[in-house]
PDB file of C-alpha atoms in Angstrom:
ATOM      1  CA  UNK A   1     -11.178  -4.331  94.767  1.00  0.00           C
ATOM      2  CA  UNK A   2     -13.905  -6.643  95.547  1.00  0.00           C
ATOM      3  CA  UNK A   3     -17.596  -6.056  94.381  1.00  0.00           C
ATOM      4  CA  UNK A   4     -20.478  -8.394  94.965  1.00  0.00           C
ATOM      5  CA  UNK A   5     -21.798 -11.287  93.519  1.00  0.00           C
ATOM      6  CA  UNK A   6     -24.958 -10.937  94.602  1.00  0.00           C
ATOM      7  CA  UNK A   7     -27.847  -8.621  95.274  1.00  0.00           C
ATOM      8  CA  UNK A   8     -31.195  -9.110  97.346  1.00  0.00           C
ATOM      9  CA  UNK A   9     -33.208  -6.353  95.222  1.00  0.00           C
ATOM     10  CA  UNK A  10     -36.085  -5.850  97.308  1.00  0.00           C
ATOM     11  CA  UNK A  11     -39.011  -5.506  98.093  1.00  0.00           C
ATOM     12  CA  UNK A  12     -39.280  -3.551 101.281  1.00  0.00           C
ATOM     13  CA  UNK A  13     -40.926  -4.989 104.026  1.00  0.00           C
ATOM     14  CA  UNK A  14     -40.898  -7.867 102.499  1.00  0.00           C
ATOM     15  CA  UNK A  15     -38.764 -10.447 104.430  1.00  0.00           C
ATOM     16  CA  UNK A  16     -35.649  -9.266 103.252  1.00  0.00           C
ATOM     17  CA  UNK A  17     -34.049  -8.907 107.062  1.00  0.00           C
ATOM     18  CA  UNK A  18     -34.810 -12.077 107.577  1.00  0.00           C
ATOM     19  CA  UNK A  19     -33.322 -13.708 104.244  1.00  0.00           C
ATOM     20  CA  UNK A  20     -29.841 -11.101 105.077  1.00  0.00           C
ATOM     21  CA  UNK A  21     -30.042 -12.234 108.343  1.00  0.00           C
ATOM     22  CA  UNK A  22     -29.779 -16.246 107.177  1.00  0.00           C
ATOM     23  CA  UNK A  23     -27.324 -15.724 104.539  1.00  0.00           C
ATOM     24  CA  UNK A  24     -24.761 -13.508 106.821  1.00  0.00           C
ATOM     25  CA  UNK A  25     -24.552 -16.872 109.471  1.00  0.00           C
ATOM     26  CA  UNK A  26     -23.572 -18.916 105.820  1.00  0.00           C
ATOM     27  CA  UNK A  27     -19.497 -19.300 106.308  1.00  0.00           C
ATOM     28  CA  UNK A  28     -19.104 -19.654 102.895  1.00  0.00           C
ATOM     29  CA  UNK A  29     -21.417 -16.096 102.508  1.00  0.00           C
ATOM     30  CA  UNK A  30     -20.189 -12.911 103.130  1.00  0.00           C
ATOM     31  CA  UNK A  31     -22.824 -10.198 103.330  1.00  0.00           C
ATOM     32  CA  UNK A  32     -21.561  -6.212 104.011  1.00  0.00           C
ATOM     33  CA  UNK A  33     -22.422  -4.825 107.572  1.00  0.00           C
ATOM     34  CA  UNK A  34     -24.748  -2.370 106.258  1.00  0.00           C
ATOM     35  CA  UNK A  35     -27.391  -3.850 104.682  1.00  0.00           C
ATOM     36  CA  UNK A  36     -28.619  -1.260 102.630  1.00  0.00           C
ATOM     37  CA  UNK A  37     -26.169   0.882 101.161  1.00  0.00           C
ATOM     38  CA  UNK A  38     -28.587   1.389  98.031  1.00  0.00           C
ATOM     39  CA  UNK A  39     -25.650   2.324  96.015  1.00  0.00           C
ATOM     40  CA  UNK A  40     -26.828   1.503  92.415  1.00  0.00           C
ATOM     41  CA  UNK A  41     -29.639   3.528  93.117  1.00  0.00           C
ATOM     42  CA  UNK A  42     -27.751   6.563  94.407  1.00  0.00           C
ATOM     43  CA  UNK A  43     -24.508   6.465  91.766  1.00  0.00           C
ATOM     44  CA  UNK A  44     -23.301   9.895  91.702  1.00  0.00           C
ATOM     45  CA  UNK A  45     -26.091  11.860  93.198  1.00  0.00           C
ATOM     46  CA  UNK A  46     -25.311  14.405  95.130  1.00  0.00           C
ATOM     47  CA  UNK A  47     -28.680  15.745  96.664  1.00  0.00           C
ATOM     48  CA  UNK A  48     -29.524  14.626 100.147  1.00  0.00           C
ATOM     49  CA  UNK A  49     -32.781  13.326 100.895  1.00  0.00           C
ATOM     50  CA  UNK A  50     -34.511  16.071 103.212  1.00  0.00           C
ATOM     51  CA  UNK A  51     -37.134  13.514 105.231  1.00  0.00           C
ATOM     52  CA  UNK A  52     -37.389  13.012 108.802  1.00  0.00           C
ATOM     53  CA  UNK A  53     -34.307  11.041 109.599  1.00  0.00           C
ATOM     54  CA  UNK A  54     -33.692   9.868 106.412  1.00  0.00           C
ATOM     55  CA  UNK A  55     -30.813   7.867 105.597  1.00  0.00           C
ATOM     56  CA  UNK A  56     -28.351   9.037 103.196  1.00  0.00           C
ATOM     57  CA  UNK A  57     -26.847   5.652 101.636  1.00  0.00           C
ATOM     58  CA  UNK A  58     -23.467   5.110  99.936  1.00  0.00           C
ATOM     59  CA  UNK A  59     -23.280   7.195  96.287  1.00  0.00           C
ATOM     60  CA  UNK A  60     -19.169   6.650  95.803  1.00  0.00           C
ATOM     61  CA  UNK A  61     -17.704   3.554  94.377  1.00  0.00           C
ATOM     62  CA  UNK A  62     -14.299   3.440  96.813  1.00  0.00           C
ATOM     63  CA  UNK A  63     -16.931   3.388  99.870  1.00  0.00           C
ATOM     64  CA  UNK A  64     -19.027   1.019  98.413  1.00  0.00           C
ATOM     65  CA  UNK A  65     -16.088  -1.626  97.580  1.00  0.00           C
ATOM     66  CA  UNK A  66     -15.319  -0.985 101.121  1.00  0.00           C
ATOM     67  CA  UNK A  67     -18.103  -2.273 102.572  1.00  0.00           C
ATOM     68  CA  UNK A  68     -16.563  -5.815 101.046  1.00  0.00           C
ATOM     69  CA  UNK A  69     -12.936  -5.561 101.990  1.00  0.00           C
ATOM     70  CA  UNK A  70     -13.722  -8.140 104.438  1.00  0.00           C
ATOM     71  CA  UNK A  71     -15.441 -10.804 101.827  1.00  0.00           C
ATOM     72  CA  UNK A  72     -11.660 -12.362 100.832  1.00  0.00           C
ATOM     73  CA  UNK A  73     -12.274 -16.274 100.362  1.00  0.00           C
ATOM     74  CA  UNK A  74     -16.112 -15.842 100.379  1.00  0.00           C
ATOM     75  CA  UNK A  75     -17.955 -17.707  97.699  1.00  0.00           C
ATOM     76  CA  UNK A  76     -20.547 -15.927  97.391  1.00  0.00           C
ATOM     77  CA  UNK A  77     -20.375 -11.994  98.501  1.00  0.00           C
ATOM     78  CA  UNK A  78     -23.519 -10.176  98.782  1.00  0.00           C
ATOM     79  CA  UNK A  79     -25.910  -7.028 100.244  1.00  0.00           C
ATOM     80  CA  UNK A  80     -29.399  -6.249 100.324  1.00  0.00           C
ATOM     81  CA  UNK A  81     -30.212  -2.569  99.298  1.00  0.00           C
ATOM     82  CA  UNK A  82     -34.617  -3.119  98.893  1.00  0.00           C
ATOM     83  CA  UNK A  83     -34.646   0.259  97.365  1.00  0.00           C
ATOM     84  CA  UNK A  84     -33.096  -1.176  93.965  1.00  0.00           C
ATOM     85  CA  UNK A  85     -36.287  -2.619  92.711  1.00  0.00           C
ATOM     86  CA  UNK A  86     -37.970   0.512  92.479  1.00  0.00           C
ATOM     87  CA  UNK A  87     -35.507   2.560  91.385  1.00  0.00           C
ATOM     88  CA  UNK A  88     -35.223   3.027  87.471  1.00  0.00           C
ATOM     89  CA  UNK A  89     -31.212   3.931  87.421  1.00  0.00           C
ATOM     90  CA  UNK A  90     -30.291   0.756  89.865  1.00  0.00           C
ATOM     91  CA  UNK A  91     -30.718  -2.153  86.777  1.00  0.00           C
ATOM     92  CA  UNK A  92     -28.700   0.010  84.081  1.00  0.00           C
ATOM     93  CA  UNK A  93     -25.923   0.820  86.754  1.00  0.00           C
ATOM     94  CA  UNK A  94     -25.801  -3.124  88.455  1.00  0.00           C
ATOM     95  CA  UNK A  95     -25.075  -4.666  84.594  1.00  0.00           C
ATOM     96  CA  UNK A  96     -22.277  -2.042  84.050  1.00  0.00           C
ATOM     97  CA  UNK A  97     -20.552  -2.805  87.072  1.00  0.00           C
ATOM     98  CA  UNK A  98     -21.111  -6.230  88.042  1.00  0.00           C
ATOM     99  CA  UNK A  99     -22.845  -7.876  84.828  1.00  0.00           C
ATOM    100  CA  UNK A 100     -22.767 -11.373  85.936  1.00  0.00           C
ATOM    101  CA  UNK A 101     -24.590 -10.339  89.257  1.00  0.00           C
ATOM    102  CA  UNK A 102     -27.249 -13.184  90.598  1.00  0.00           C
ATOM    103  CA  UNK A 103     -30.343 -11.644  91.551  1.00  0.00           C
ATOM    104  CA  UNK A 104     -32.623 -12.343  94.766  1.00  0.00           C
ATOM    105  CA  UNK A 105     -36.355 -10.508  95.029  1.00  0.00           C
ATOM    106  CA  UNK A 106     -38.771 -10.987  97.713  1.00  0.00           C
ATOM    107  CA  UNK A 107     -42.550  -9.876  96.510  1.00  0.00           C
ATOM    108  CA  UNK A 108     -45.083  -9.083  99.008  1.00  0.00           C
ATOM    109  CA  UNK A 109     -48.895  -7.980  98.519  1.00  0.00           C
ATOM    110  CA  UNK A 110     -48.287  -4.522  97.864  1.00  0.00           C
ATOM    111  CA  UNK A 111     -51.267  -3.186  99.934  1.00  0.00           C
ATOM    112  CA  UNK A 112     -49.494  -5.471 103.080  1.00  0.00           C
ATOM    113  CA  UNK A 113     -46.148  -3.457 102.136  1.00  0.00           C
ATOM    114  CA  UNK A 114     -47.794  -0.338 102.360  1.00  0.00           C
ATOM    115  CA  UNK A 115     -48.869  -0.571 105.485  1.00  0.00           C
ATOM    116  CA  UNK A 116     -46.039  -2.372 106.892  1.00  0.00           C
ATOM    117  CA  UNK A 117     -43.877   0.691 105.200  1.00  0.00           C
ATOM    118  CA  UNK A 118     -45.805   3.173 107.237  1.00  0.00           C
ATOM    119  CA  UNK A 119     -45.950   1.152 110.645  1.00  0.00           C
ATOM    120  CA  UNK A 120     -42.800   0.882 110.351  1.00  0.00           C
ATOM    121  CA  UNK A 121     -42.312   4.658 110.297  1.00  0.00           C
ATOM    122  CA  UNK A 122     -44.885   4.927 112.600  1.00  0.00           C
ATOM    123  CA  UNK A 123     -42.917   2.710 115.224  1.00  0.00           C
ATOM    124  CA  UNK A 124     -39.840   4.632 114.163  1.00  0.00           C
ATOM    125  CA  UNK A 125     -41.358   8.076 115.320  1.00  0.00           C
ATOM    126  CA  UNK A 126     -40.938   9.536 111.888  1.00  0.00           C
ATOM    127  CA  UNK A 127     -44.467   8.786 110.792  1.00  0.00           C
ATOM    128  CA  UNK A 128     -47.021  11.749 112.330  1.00  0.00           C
ATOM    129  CA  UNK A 129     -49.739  11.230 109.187  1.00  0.00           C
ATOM    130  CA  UNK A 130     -52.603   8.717 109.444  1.00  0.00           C
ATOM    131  CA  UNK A 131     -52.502   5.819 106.500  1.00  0.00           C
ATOM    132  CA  UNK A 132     -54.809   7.569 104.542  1.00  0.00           C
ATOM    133  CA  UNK A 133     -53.191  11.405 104.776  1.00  0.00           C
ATOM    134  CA  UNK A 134     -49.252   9.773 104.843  1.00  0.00           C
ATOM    135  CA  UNK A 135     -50.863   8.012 101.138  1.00  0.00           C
ATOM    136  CA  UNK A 136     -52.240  11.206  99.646  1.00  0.00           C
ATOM    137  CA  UNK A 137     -49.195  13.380 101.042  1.00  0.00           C
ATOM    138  CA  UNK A 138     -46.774  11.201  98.560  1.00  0.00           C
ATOM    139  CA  UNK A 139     -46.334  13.913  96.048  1.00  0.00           C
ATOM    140  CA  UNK A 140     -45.762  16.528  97.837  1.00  0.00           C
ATOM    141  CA  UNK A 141     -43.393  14.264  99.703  1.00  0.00           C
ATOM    142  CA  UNK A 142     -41.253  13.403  96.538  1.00  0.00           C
ATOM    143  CA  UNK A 143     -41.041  16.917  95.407  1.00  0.00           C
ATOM    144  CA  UNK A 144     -39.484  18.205  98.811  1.00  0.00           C
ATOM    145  CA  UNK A 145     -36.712  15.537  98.628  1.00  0.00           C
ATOM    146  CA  UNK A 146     -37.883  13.211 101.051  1.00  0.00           C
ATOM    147  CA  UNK A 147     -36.334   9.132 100.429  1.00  0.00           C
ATOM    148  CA  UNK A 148     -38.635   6.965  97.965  1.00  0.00           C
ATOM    149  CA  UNK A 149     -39.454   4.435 101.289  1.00  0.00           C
ATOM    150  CA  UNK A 150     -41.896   7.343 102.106  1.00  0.00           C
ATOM    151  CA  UNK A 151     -43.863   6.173  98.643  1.00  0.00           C
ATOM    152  CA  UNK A 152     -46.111   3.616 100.814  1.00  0.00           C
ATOM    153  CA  UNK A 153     -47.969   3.157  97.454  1.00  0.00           C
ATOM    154  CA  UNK A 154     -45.580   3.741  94.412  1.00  0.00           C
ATOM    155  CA  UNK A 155     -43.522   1.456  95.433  1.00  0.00           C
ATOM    156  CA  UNK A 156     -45.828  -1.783  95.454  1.00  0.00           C
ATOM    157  CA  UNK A 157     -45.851  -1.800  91.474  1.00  0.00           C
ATOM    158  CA  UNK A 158     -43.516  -4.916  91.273  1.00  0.00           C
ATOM    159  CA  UNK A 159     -44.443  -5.961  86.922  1.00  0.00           C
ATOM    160  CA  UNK A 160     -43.203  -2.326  85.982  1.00  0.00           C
ATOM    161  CA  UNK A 161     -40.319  -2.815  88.739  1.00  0.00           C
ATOM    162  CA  UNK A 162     -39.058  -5.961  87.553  1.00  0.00           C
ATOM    163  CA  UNK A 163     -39.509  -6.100  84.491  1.00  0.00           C
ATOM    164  CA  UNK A 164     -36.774  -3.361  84.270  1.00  0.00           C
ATOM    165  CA  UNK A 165     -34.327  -5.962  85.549  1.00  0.00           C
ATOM    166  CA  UNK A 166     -35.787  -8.612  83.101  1.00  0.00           C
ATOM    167  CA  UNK A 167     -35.286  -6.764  79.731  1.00  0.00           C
ATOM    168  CA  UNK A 168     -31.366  -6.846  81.181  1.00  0.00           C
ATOM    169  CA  UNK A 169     -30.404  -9.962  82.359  1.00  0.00           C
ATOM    170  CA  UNK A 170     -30.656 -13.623  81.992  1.00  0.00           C
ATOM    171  CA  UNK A 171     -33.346 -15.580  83.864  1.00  0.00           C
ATOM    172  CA  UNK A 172     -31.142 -18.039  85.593  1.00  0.00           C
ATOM    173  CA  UNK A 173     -29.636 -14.569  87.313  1.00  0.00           C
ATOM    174  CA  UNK A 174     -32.743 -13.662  88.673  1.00  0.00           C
ATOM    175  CA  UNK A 175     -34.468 -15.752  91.551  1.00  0.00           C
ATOM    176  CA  UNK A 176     -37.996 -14.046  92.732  1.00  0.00           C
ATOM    177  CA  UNK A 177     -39.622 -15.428  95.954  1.00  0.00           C
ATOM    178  CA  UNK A 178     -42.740 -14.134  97.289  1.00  0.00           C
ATOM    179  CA  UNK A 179     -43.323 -13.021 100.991  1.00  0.00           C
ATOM    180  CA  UNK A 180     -45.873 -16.461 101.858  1.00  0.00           C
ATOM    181  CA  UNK A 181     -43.129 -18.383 100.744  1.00  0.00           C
ATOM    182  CA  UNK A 182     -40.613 -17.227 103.459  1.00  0.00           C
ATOM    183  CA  UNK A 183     -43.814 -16.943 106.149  1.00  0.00           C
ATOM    184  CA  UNK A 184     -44.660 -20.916 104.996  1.00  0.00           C
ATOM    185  CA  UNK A 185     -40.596 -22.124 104.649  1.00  0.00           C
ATOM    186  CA  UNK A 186     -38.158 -19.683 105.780  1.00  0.00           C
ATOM    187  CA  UNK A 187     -35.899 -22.992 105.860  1.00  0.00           C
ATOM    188  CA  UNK A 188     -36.713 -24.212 102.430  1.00  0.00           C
ATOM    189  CA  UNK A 189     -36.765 -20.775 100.832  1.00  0.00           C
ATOM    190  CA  UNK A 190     -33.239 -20.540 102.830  1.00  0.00           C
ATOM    191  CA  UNK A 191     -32.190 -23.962 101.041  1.00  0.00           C
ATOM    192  CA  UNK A 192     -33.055 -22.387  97.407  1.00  0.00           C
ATOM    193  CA  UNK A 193     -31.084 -19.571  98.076  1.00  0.00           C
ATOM    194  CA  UNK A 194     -27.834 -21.679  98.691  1.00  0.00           C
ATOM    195  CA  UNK A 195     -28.170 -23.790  96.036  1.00  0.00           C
ATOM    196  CA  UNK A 196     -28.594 -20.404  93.950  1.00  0.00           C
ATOM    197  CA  UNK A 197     -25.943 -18.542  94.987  1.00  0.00           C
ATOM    198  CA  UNK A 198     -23.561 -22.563  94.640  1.00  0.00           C
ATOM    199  CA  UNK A 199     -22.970 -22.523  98.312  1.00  0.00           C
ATOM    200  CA  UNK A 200     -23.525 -25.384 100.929  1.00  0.00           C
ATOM    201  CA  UNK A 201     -26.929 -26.392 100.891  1.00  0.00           C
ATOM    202  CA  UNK A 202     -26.990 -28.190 103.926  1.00  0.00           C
ATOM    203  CA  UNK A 203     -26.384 -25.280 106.471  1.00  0.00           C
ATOM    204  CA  UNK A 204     -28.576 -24.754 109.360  1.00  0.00           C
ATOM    205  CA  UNK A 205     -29.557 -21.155 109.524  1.00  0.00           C
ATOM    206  CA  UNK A 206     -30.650 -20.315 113.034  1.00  0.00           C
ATOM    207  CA  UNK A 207     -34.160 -19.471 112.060  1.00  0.00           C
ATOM    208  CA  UNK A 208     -34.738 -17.289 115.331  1.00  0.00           C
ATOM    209  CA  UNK A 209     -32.650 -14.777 114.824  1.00  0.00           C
ATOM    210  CA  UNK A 210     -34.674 -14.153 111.100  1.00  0.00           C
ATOM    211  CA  UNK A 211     -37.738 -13.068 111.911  1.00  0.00           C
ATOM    212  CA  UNK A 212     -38.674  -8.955 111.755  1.00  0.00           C
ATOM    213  CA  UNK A 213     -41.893  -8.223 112.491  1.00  0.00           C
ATOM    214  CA  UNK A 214     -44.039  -4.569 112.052  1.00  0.00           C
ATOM    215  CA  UNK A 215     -46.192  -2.903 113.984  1.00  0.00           C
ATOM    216  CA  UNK A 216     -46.462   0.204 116.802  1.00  0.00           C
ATOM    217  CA  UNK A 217     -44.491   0.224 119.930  1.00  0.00           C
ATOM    218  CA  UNK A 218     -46.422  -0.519 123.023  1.00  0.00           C
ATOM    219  CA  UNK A 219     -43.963   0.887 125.257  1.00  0.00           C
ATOM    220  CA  UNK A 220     -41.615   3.255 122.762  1.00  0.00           C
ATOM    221  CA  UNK A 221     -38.856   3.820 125.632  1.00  0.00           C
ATOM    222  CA  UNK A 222     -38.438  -0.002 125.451  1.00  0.00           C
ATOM    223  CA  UNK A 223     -39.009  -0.008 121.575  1.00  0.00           C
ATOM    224  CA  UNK A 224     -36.119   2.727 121.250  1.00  0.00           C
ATOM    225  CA  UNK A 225     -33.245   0.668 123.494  1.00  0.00           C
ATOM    226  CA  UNK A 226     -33.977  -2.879 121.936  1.00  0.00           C
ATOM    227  CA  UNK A 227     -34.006  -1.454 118.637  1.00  0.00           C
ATOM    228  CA  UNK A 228     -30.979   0.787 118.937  1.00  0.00           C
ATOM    229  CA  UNK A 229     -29.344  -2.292 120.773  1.00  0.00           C
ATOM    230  CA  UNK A 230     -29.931  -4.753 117.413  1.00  0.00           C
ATOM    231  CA  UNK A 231     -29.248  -1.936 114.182  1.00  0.00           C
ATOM    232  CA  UNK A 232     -27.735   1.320 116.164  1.00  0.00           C
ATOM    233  CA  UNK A 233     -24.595   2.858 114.987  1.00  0.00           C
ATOM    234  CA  UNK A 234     -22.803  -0.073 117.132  1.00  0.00           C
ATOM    235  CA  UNK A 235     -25.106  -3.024 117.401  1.00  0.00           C
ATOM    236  CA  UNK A 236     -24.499  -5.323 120.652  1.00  0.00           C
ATOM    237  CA  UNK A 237     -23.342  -8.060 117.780  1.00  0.00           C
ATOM    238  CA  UNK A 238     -20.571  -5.925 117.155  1.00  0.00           C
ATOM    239  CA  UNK A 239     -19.535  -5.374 120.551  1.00  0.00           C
ATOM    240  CA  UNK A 240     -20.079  -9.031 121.510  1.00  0.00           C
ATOM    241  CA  UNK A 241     -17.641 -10.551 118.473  1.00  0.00           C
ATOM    242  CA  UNK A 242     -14.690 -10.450 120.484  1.00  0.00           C
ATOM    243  CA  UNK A 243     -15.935 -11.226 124.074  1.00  0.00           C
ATOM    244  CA  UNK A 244     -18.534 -14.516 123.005  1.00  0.00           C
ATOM    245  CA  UNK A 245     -18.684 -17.548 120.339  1.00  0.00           C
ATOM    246  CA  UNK A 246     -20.873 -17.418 117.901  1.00  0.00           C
ATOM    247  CA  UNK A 247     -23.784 -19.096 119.265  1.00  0.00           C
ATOM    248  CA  UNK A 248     -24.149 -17.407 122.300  1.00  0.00           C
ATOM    249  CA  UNK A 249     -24.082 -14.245 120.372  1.00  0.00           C
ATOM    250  CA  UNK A 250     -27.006 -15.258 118.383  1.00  0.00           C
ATOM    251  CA  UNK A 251     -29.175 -16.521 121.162  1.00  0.00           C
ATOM    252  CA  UNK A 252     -28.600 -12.883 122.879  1.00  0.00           C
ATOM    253  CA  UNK A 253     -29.804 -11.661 119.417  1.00  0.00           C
ATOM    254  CA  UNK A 254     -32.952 -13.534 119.114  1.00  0.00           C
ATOM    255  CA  UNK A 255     -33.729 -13.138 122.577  1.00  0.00           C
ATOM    256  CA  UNK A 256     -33.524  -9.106 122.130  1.00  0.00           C
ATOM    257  CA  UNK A 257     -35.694  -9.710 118.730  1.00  0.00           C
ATOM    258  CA  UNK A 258     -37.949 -11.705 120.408  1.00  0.00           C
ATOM    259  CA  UNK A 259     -38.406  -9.144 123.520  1.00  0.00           C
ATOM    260  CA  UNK A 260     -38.634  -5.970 120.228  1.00  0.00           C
ATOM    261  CA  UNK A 261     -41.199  -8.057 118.422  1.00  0.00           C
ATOM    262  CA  UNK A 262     -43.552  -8.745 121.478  1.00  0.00           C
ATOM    263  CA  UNK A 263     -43.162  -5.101 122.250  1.00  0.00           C
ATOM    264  CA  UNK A 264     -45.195  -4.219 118.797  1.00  0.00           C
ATOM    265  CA  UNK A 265     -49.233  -4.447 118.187  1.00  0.00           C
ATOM    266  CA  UNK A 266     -50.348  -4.346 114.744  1.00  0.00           C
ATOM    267  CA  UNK A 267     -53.447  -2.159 114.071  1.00  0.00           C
ATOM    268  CA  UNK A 268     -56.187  -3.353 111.243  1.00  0.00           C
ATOM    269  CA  UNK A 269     -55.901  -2.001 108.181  1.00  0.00           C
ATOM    270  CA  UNK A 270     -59.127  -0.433 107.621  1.00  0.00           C
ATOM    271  CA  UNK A 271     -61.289  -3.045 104.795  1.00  0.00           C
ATOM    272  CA  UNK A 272     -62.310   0.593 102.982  1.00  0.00           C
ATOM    273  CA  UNK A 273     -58.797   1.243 102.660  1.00  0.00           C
ATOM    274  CA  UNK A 274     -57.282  -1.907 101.503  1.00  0.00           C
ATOM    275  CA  UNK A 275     -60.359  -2.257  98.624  1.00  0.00           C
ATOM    276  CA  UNK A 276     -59.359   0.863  97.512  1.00  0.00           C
ATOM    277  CA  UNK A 277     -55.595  -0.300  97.065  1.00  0.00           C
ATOM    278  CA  UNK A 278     -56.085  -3.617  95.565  1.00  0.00           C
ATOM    279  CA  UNK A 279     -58.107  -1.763  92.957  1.00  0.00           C
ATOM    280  CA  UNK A 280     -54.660   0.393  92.244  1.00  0.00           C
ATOM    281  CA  UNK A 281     -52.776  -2.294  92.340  1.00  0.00           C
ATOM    282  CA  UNK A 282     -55.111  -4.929  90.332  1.00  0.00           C
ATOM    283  CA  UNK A 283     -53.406  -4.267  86.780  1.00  0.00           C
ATOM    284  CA  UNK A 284     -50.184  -4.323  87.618  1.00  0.00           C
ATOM    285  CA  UNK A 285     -50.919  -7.409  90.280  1.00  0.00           C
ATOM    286  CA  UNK A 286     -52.254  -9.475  86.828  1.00  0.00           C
ATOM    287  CA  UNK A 287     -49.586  -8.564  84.889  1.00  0.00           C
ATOM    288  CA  UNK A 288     -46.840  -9.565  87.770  1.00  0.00           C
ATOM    289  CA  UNK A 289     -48.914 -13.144  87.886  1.00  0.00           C
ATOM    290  CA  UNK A 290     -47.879 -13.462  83.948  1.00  0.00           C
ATOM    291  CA  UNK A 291     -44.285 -13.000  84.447  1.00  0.00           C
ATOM    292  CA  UNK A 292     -43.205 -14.856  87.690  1.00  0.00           C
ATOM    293  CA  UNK A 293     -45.640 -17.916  86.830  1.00  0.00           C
ATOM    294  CA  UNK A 294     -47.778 -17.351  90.143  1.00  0.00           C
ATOM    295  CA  UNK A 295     -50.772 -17.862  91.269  1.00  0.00           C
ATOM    296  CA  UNK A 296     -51.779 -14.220  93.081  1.00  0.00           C
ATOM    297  CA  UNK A 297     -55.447 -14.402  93.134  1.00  0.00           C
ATOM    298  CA  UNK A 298     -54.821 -13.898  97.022  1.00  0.00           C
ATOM    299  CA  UNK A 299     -53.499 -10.638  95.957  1.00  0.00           C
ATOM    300  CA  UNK A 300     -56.759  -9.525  94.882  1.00  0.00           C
ATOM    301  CA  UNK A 301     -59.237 -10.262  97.632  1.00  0.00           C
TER     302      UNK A 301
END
């Protein structure tokens, strides 16, 4: 049966909707339904995770082939489980299965992800901790069972991450991005992607429908419908396929994004807070600038 391709590896919060979101309009892409079925971090386990509605992924190999059953004549067949960068099983288990694999990471500033994690949550209604009690509640967190997204800060240490997936594959399988470049040139970043993965370069992604933003609800009610209307168990895009062509479909989708995203208001990070992060993050931030080749002196201010 048919396995993927291709993997976008993470990071979370990182622009990773938006880059699954491009690549599933691609004709010559196929992309699963679920977008995160983490399932080369999950391999076999059996324990649940025990946090506030935390997803439970896909851990067998029949359901995860599934998820692809539709990808027949596809070039290039992919999904886009974030939680694979950070976890230490997902590089050893992707080169036994699918060893030729190409490789797609999306790097943020860590103490950005962090935050955007926990908004996230917070907009979610999972969230009841402040920044600063949700950070220092990790452990405890981890050792009750709860799913590693709840690591706001753990999981922003990208050299350690990647380099896992380094030491095991080629470098012309692995393509690393970082979150500016999709915020500068979600089109060009789009382009590179294509011409990655050997697929047309010259499709026009409908940008609009690729933009997920973070930030707390200002009306939840309104938050809860829109969202459960775009990702719910049955998304309107499901129920739409049959009844409208393509295009209208995806101008009813970016309109509903459009309407969820103007919904949210971002809250400041507090300047006390993020000083203290960068300084957690500063080794491993140098050490990332040494092995992608980039400049992240941003990173550090």
């Amino acid at each position: 049966m048919t396995m993927p391709n291709f993997l976008i590896i993470g990071a979370p919060r990182s622009g990773t909707t938006m880059l699954y979101e491009g690549l599933k309009q691609h004709p010559e892409i196929y992309m699963s339904s679920d977008k995160e079925p983490w399932f080369f971090a999950l391999e076999g386990n059996k324990e649940p995770f025990r946090g506030p509605r935390d997803l439970q992924g896909v851990r067998d190999l029949e359901e995860y082939r599934a998820l692809f059953r539709g990808a027949r004549g596809k070039k290039a067949i992919g999904e886009a489980s974030t939680l694979y960068l950070y976890s230490p099983e997902a590089p050893h288990r992707i080169q036994q299965h699918i060893p030729h694999v190409k490789l797609i990471a999306s790097l943020r500033n860590p103490v950005d992800r962090a935050y955007s994690n926990f908004l996230q949550h917070v907009a979610q209604g999972r969230e009841a901790e402040d920044f600063e009690a949700a950070l220092n509640a990790e452990e405890e967190r981890m050792k009750r069972g709860w799913a590693p997204f709840w690591c706001y800060r753990r999981m922003g240490f990208y050299a350690e991450q990647l380099s896992r997936y380094m030491a095991l594959f080629h470098s012309e399988q692995l393509l690393v991005f970082l979150y500016e470049d999709i915020e500068r040139d979600l089109l060009g970043v789009s382009r590179k992607i294509f011409q990655f993965l050997g697929v047309d370069e010259a499709f026009m992604p409908d940008l609009s429908v690729m933009r997920n933003v973070s930030g707390i609800p200002k009306n939840q009610l309104a938050h809860r419908v829109v969202d459960a209307l775009l990702t719910g168990a049955r998304p309107v895009k499901a129920f739409l396929r049959p009844l409208l062509p393509r295009g209208l479909r995806w101008h009813l989708i970016a309109r509903l994004t459009d309407l969820k995203n103007r919904n949210l208001v971002k809250p400041p990070l507090a300047p006390e807070m993020r000083k203290k992060l960068i300084q957690v993050y500063r080794g491993d931030i140098l050490k990332l600038q040494e092995l992608i080749q980039r400049d992240l002196s941003s990173w550090l201010k």
